[in-house]
Amino acid sequence: FETVRTCASCHGEGTIIEKPCTVCKGTGKVRKRRKINIRIPAGVDTGSRLRIQGEGEIGVFGGPPGDLYIYIVVRPHSRFVREANNLLTSVQIDFVQAALGAEIEIPLLGGEKHRLNIPEGTQPDDIITVKGKGVPHIHSHRMGDLKVKIKVTIPKRLSKKQKDLLMAFNDDKEEVKEQKKGIFEKFKDAMG
């Protein structure tokens, strides 16, 4: 039986160089470090692969050069967490803003600001979605959303006046509950 393998003397080129170059050792190739500028498209994520045509290894026997492949690793952001093309963040508001509603300013990914409307009666851990303020989809002009998780801060110390106001609010809340009895409560009251 026969096997075919590349010639150890000419490396399959068909010629032997009598006086090989001391730099390339007769291969015709020299390793060289160089920097190239590449454009990273908006919306790439960790695991994305970019192909830079013609920037790879030099071609064999005078052929065209190969391609350079770049594998992307996106560093975590200090304020935003990425979920596909959506961004997640959280914002602190006080319990008065949560109860009465408010308009607050929040930062966006690019550094600009956005006015966020906090609806009246917002609960802790509610999520408010801001459409189109996430990460761009890589193959379209659509944008993901920004999802803002609401964190409500409760004061640890209150003044006497604040305590009195909250107690008055609590008393008023009990009266409102009594006024808003459901049909079953009204039926129970009527039956004795």
PDB file of N, CA and C in Angstrom, residues 93-133:
ATOM      1  N   ILE A  93     -36.366  56.108  44.228  1.00  0.00           N
ATOM      2  CA  ILE A  93     -37.286  57.225  44.459  1.00  0.00           C
ATOM      3  C   ILE A  93     -37.746  57.134  45.905  1.00  0.00           C
ATOM      4  N   ASP A  94     -38.272  58.242  46.445  1.00  0.00           N
ATOM      5  CA  ASP A  94     -38.777  58.175  47.819  1.00  0.00           C
ATOM      6  C   ASP A  94     -40.252  57.776  47.799  1.00  0.00           C
ATOM      7  N   PHE A  95     -40.777  57.470  48.987  1.00  0.00           N
ATOM      8  CA  PHE A  95     -42.140  56.939  49.036  1.00  0.00           C
ATOM      9  C   PHE A  95     -43.182  57.991  48.661  1.00  0.00           C
ATOM     10  N   VAL A  96     -42.874  59.279  48.811  1.00  0.00           N
ATOM     11  CA  VAL A  96     -43.802  60.330  48.387  1.00  0.00           C
ATOM     12  C   VAL A  96     -43.895  60.343  46.860  1.00  0.00           C
ATOM     13  N   GLN A  97     -42.746  60.231  46.176  1.00  0.00           N
ATOM     14  CA  GLN A  97     -42.757  60.175  44.708  1.00  0.00           C
ATOM     15  C   GLN A  97     -43.517  58.942  44.229  1.00  0.00           C
ATOM     16  N   ALA A  98     -43.349  57.827  44.939  1.00  0.00           N
ATOM     17  CA  ALA A  98     -44.048  56.596  44.556  1.00  0.00           C
ATOM     18  C   ALA A  98     -45.557  56.757  44.736  1.00  0.00           C
ATOM     19  N   ALA A  99     -45.974  57.381  45.832  1.00  0.00           N
ATOM     20  CA  ALA A  99     -47.400  57.522  46.119  1.00  0.00           C
ATOM     21  C   ALA A  99     -48.069  58.571  45.234  1.00  0.00           C
ATOM     22  N   LEU A 100     -47.407  59.721  45.069  1.00  0.00           N
ATOM     23  CA  LEU A 100     -48.036  60.832  44.348  1.00  0.00           C
ATOM     24  C   LEU A 100     -47.697  60.879  42.867  1.00  0.00           C
ATOM     25  N   GLY A 101     -46.652  60.152  42.471  1.00  0.00           N
ATOM     26  CA  GLY A 101     -46.171  60.233  41.097  1.00  0.00           C
ATOM     27  C   GLY A 101     -45.156  61.358  40.985  1.00  0.00           C
ATOM     28  N   ALA A 102     -44.315  61.291  39.990  1.00  0.00           N
ATOM     29  CA  ALA A 102     -43.272  62.304  39.816  1.00  0.00           C
ATOM     30  C   ALA A 102     -42.697  62.187  38.415  1.00  0.00           C
ATOM     31  N   GLU A 103     -41.897  63.156  38.064  1.00  0.00           N
ATOM     32  CA  GLU A 103     -41.116  63.088  36.833  1.00  0.00           C
ATOM     33  C   GLU A 103     -39.662  63.257  37.251  1.00  0.00           C
ATOM     34  N   ILE A 104     -38.833  62.269  36.911  1.00  0.00           N
ATOM     35  CA  ILE A 104     -37.428  62.311  37.307  1.00  0.00           C
ATOM     36  C   ILE A 104     -36.550  62.198  36.064  1.00  0.00           C
ATOM     37  N   GLU A 105     -35.307  62.579  36.211  1.00  0.00           N
ATOM     38  CA  GLU A 105     -34.357  62.508  35.106  1.00  0.00           C
ATOM     39  C   GLU A 105     -33.464  61.285  35.314  1.00  0.00           C
ATOM     40  N   ILE A 106     -33.341  60.463  34.267  1.00  0.00           N
ATOM     41  CA  ILE A 106     -32.471  59.284  34.348  1.00  0.00           C
ATOM     42  C   ILE A 106     -31.455  59.326  33.207  1.00  0.00           C
ATOM     43  N   PRO A 107     -30.259  58.761  33.431  1.00  0.00           N
ATOM     44  CA  PRO A 107     -29.263  58.723  32.353  1.00  0.00           C
ATOM     45  C   PRO A 107     -29.566  57.588  31.377  1.00  0.00           C
ATOM     46  N   LEU A 108     -29.219  57.813  30.116  1.00  0.00           N
ATOM     47  CA  LEU A 108     -29.318  56.778  29.092  1.00  0.00           C
ATOM     48  C   LEU A 108     -27.922  56.260  28.782  1.00  0.00           C
ATOM     49  N   LEU A 109     -27.826  55.211  28.006  1.00  0.00           N
ATOM     50  CA  LEU A 109     -26.552  54.563  27.717  1.00  0.00           C
ATOM     51  C   LEU A 109     -25.549  55.501  27.056  1.00  0.00           C
ATOM     52  N   GLY A 110     -25.970  56.327  26.140  1.00  0.00           N
ATOM     53  CA  GLY A 110     -25.053  57.221  25.434  1.00  0.00           C
ATOM     54  C   GLY A 110     -24.633  58.444  26.226  1.00  0.00           C
ATOM     55  N   GLY A 111     -25.137  58.612  27.456  1.00  0.00           N
ATOM     56  CA  GLY A 111     -24.780  59.758  28.280  1.00  0.00           C
ATOM     57  C   GLY A 111     -25.852  60.830  28.322  1.00  0.00           C
ATOM     58  N   GLU A 112     -26.801  60.809  27.381  1.00  0.00           N
ATOM     59  CA  GLU A 112     -27.862  61.809  27.416  1.00  0.00           C
ATOM     60  C   GLU A 112     -28.840  61.486  28.548  1.00  0.00           C
ATOM     61  N   LYS A 113     -29.753  62.409  28.813  1.00  0.00           N
ATOM     62  CA  LYS A 113     -30.725  62.260  29.903  1.00  0.00           C
ATOM     63  C   LYS A 113     -32.123  62.038  29.326  1.00  0.00           C
ATOM     64  N   HIS A 114     -32.979  61.414  30.133  1.00  0.00           N
ATOM     65  CA  HIS A 114     -34.365  61.154  29.734  1.00  0.00           C
ATOM     66  C   HIS A 114     -35.269  61.482  30.914  1.00  0.00           C
ATOM     67  N   ARG A 115     -36.403  62.147  30.632  1.00  0.00           N
ATOM     68  CA  ARG A 115     -37.391  62.445  31.678  1.00  0.00           C
ATOM     69  C   ARG A 115     -38.320  61.239  31.802  1.00  0.00           C
ATOM     70  N   LEU A 116     -38.296  60.600  32.977  1.00  0.00           N
ATOM     71  CA  LEU A 116     -39.101  59.396  33.226  1.00  0.00           C
ATOM     72  C   LEU A 116     -40.301  59.773  34.075  1.00  0.00           C
ATOM     73  N   ASN A 117     -41.490  59.412  33.607  1.00  0.00           N
ATOM     74  CA  ASN A 117     -42.718  59.675  34.346  1.00  0.00           C
ATOM     75  C   ASN A 117     -42.978  58.522  35.311  1.00  0.00           C
ATOM     76  N   ILE A 118     -43.002  58.825  36.608  1.00  0.00           N
ATOM     77  CA  ILE A 118     -43.332  57.832  37.637  1.00  0.00           C
ATOM     78  C   ILE A 118     -44.829  57.978  37.902  1.00  0.00           C
ATOM     79  N   PRO A 119     -45.636  56.968  37.560  1.00  0.00           N
ATOM     80  CA  PRO A 119     -47.081  57.100  37.768  1.00  0.00           C
ATOM     81  C   PRO A 119     -47.451  57.084  39.257  1.00  0.00           C
ATOM     82  N   GLU A 120     -48.552  57.725  39.563  1.00  0.00           N
ATOM     83  CA  GLU A 120     -49.086  57.723  40.925  1.00  0.00           C
ATOM     84  C   GLU A 120     -49.345  56.279  41.362  1.00  0.00           C
ATOM     85  N   GLY A 121     -48.974  55.954  42.591  1.00  0.00           N
ATOM     86  CA  GLY A 121     -49.213  54.611  43.126  1.00  0.00           C
ATOM     87  C   GLY A 121     -48.188  53.574  42.698  1.00  0.00           C
ATOM     88  N   THR A 122     -47.021  54.010  42.259  1.00  0.00           N
ATOM     89  CA  THR A 122     -45.960  53.076  41.851  1.00  0.00           C
ATOM     90  C   THR A 122     -45.507  52.263  43.055  1.00  0.00           C
ATOM     91  N   GLN A 123     -45.370  50.970  42.861  1.00  0.00           N
ATOM     92  CA  GLN A 123     -44.974  50.058  43.932  1.00  0.00           C
ATOM     93  C   GLN A 123     -43.487  49.716  43.829  1.00  0.00           C
ATOM     94  N   PRO A 124     -42.868  49.320  44.963  1.00  0.00           N
ATOM     95  CA  PRO A 124     -41.467  48.875  44.899  1.00  0.00           C
ATOM     96  C   PRO A 124     -41.323  47.719  43.907  1.00  0.00           C
ATOM     97  N   ASP A 125     -40.244  47.732  43.148  1.00  0.00           N
ATOM     98  CA  ASP A 125     -39.904  46.716  42.146  1.00  0.00           C
ATOM     99  C   ASP A 125     -40.802  46.737  40.906  1.00  0.00           C
ATOM    100  N   ASP A 126     -41.673  47.750  40.774  1.00  0.00           N
ATOM    101  CA  ASP A 126     -42.388  47.930  39.507  1.00  0.00           C
ATOM    102  C   ASP A 126     -41.354  48.204  38.421  1.00  0.00           C
ATOM    103  N   ILE A 127     -41.666  47.827  37.203  1.00  0.00           N
ATOM    104  CA  ILE A 127     -40.767  48.078  36.074  1.00  0.00           C
ATOM    105  C   ILE A 127     -41.477  48.994  35.086  1.00  0.00           C
ATOM    106  N   ILE A 128     -40.804  50.096  34.760  1.00  0.00           N
ATOM    107  CA  ILE A 128     -41.321  51.047  33.775  1.00  0.00           C
ATOM    108  C   ILE A 128     -40.484  50.881  32.511  1.00  0.00           C
ATOM    109  N   THR A 129     -41.147  50.662  31.381  1.00  0.00           N
ATOM    110  CA  THR A 129     -40.448  50.445  30.115  1.00  0.00           C
ATOM    111  C   THR A 129     -40.399  51.735  29.309  1.00  0.00           C
ATOM    112  N   VAL A 130     -39.190  52.081  28.875  1.00  0.00           N
ATOM    113  CA  VAL A 130     -38.988  53.236  27.997  1.00  0.00           C
ATOM    114  C   VAL A 130     -38.679  52.663  26.614  1.00  0.00           C
ATOM    115  N   LYS A 131     -39.626  52.764  25.707  1.00  0.00           N
ATOM    116  CA  LYS A 131     -39.499  52.174  24.367  1.00  0.00           C
ATOM    117  C   LYS A 131     -38.373  52.820  23.563  1.00  0.00           C
ATOM    118  N   GLY A 132     -37.603  51.972  22.876  1.00  0.00           N
ATOM    119  CA  GLY A 132     -36.604  52.458  21.931  1.00  0.00           C
ATOM    120  C   GLY A 132     -35.354  53.070  22.534  1.00  0.00           C
ATOM    121  N   LYS A 133     -35.101  52.858  23.822  1.00  0.00           N
ATOM    122  CA  LYS A 133     -33.914  53.443  24.462  1.00  0.00           C
ATOM    123  C   LYS A 133     -32.927  52.364  24.913  1.00  0.00           C
TER     124      LYS A 133
END
